[in-house]
PDB file of C-alpha atoms in Angstrom:
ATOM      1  CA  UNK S   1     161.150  83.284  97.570  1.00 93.00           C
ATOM      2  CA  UNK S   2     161.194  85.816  94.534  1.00 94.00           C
ATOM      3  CA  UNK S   3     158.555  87.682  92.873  1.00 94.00           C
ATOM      4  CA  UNK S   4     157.033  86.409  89.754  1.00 94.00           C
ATOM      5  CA  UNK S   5     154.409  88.924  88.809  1.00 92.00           C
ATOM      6  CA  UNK S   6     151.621  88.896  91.183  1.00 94.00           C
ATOM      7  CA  UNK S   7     152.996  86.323  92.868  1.00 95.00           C
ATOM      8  CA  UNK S   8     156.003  84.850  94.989  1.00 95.00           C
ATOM      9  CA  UNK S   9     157.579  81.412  94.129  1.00 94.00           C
ATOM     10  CA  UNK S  10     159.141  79.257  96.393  1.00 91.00           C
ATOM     11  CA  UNK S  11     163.033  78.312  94.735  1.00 92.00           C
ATOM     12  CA  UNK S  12     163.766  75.992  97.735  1.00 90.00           C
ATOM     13  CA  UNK S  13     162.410  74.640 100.905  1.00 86.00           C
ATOM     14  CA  UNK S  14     164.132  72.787 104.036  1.00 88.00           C
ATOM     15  CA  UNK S  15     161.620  71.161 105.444  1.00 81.00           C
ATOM     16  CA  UNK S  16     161.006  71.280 109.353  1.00 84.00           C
ATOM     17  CA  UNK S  17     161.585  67.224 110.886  1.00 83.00           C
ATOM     18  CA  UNK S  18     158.267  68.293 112.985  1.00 84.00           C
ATOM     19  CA  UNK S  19     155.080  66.376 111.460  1.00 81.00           C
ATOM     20  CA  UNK S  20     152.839  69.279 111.790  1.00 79.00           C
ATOM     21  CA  UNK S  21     154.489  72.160 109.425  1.00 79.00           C
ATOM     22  CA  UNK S  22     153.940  74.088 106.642  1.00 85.00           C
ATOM     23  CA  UNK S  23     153.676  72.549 103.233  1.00 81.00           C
ATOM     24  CA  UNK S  24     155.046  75.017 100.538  1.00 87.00           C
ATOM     25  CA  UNK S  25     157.113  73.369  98.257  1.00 91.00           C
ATOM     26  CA  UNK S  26     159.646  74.470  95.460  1.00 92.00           C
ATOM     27  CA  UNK S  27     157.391  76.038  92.512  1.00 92.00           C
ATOM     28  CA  UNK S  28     154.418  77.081  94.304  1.00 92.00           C
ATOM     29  CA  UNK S  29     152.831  80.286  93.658  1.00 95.00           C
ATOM     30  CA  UNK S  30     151.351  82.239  96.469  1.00 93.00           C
ATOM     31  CA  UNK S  31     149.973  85.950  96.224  1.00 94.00           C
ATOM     32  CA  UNK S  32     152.978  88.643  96.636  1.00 95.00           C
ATOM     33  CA  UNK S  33     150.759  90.656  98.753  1.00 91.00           C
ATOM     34  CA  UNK S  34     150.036  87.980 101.817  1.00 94.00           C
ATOM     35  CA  UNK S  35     153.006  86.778 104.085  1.00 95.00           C
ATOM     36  CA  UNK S  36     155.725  87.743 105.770  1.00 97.00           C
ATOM     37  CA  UNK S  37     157.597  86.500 102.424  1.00 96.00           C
ATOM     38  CA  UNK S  38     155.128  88.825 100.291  1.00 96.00           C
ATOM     39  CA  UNK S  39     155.238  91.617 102.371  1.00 96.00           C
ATOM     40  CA  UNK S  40     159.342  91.910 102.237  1.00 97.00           C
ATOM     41  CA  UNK S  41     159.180  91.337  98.374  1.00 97.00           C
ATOM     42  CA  UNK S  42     156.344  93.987  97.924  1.00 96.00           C
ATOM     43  CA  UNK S  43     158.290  97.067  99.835  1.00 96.00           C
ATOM     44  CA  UNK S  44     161.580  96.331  98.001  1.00 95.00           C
ATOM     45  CA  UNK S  45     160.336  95.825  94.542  1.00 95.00           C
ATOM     46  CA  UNK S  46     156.991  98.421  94.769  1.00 92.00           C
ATOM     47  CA  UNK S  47     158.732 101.423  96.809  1.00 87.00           C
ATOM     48  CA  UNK S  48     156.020 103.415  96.102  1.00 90.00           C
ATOM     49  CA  UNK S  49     153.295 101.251  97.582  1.00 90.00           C
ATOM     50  CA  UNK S  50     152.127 102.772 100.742  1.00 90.00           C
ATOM     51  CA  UNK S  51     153.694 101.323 104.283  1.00 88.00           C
ATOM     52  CA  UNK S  52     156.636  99.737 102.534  1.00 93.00           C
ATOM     53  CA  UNK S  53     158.738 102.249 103.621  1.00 94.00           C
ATOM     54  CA  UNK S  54     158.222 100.746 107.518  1.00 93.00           C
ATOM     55  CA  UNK S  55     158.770  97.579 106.257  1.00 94.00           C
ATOM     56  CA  UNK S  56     162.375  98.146 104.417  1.00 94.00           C
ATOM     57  CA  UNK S  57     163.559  99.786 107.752  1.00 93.00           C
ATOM     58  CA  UNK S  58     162.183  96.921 109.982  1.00 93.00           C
ATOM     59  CA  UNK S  59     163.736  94.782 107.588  1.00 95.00           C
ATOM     60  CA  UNK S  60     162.134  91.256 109.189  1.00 96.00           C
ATOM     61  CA  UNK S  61     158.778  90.875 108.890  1.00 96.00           C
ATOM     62  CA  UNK S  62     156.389  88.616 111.113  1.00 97.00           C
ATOM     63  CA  UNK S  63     153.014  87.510 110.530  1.00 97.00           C
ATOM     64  CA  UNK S  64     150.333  85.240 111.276  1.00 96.00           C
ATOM     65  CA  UNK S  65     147.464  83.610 109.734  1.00 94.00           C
ATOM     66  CA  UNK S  66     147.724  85.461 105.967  1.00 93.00           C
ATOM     67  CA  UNK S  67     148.347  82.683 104.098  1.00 91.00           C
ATOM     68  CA  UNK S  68     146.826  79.663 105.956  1.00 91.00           C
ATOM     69  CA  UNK S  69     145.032  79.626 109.104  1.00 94.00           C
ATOM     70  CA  UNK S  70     147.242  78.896 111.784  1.00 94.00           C
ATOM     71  CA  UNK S  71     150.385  79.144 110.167  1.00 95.00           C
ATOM     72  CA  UNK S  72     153.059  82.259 110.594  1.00 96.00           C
ATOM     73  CA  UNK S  73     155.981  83.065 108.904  1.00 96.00           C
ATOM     74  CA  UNK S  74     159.256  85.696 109.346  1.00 97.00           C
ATOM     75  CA  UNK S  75     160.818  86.641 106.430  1.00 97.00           C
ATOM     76  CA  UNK S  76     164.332  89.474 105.664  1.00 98.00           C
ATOM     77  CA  UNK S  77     165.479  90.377 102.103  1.00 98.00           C
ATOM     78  CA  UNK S  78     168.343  89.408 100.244  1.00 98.00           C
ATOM     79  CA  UNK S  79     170.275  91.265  97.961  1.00 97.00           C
ATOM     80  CA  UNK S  80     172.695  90.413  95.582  1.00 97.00           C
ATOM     81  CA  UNK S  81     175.027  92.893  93.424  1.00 95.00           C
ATOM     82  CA  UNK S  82     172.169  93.686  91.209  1.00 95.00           C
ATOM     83  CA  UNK S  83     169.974  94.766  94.514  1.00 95.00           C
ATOM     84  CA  UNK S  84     166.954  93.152  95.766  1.00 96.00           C
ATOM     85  CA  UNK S  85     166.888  89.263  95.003  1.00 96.00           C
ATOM     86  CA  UNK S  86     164.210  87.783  97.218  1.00 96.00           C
ATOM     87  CA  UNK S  87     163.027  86.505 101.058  1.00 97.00           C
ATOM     88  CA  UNK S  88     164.371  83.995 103.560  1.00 97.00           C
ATOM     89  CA  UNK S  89     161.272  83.069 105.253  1.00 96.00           C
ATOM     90  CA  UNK S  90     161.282  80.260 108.582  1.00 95.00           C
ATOM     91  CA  UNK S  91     157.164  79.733 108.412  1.00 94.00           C
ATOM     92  CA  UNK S  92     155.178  76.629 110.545  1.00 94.00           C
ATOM     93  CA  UNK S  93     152.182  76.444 112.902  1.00 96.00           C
ATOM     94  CA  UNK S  94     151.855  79.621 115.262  1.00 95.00           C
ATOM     95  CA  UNK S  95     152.185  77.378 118.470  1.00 94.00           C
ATOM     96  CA  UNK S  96     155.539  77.316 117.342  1.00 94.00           C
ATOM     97  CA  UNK S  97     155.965  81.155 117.515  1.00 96.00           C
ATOM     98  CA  UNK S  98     155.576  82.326 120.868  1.00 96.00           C
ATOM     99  CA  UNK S  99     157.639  85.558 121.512  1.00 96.00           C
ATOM    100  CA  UNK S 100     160.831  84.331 122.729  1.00 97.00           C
ATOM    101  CA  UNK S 101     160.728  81.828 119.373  1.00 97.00           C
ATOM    102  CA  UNK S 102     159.678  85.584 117.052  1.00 97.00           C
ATOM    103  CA  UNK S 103     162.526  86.863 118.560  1.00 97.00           C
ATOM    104  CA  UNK S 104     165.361  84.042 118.155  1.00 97.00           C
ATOM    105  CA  UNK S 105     163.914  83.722 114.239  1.00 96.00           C
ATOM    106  CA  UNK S 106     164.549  86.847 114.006  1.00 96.00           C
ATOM    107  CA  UNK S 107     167.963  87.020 114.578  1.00 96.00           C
ATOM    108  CA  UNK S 108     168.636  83.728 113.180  1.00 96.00           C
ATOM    109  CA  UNK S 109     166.961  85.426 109.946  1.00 96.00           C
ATOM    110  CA  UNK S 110     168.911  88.517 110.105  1.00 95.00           C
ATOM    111  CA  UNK S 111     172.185  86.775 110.442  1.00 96.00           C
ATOM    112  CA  UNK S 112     171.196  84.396 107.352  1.00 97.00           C
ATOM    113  CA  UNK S 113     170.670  87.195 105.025  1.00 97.00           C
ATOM    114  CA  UNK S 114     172.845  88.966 105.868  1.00 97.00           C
ATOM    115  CA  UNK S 115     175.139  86.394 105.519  1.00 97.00           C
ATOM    116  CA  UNK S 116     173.442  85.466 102.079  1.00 97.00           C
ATOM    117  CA  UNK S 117     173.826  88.424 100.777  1.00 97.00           C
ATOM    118  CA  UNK S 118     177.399  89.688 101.729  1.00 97.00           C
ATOM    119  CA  UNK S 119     178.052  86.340  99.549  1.00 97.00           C
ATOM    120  CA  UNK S 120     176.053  87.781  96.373  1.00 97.00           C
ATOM    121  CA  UNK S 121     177.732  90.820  96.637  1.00 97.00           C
ATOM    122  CA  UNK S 122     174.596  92.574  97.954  1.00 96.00           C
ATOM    123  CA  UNK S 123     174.171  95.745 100.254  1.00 92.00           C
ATOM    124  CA  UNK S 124     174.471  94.666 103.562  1.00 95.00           C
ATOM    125  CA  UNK S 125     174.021  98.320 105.044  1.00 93.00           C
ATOM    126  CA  UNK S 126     169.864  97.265 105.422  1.00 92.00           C
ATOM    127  CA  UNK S 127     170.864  94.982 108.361  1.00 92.00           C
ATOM    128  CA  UNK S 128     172.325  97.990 110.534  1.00 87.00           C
ATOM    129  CA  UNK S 129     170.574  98.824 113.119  1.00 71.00           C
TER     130      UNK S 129
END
């Protein structure tokens, strides 16, 4: 997902073979500020807003229920030679993300972007740690 003024666009979406799942699809337009997706965007494109500093050195971000009812999402920046492109986000129903799930998603995530953005040419030093 990237920023597109007040908002965050979905570019691309795999979608889960589970029935139940989240529905975003390529175009939509969701506020910046809600999500996991929103929240990575917001502290590496407005590093002046305050608590984005916790969020760049946290790097994933989880959350629940902020953009529909039910639903959570994780979401880690990507970077390309330029610097900040956009989010990786895994989202679906929160029975699905129980804490042993939070924490595999998260590395799964982590490796991903990193991984995506090593490719781009990006700054892979925000993954140490």
């Amino acid at each position: 997902q990237i920023r597109a003024g007040e908002h965050r666009m979905c570019l691309y979406r795999v979608d889960s073979p589970q029935r139940l799942r989240d529905n975003i699809k390529p175009g939509d337009l969701i506020p910046v500020q809600l999500g996991a997706a929103g929240k990575v965007i917001v502290a590496f494109t407005d590093q002046k807003r305050p608590g984005t500093a916790t969020i760049r050195k946290q790097v994933v971000v989880h959350t629940s229920g902020e953009t529909a009812k039910g639903m959570s999402g994780i979401a880690a920046p990507v970077t390309g030679s330029d610097g900040f492109i956009g989010a990786l986000t895994i989202s679906g129903p929160d029975v699905r993300f129980d804490k042993a799930a939070v924490a595999r998603f998260k590395a799964l995530l982590l490796d991903a972007a990193r991984n995506a953005s090593e490719r781009l040419g990006g700054d892979t030093s925000i993954f140490d740690d």
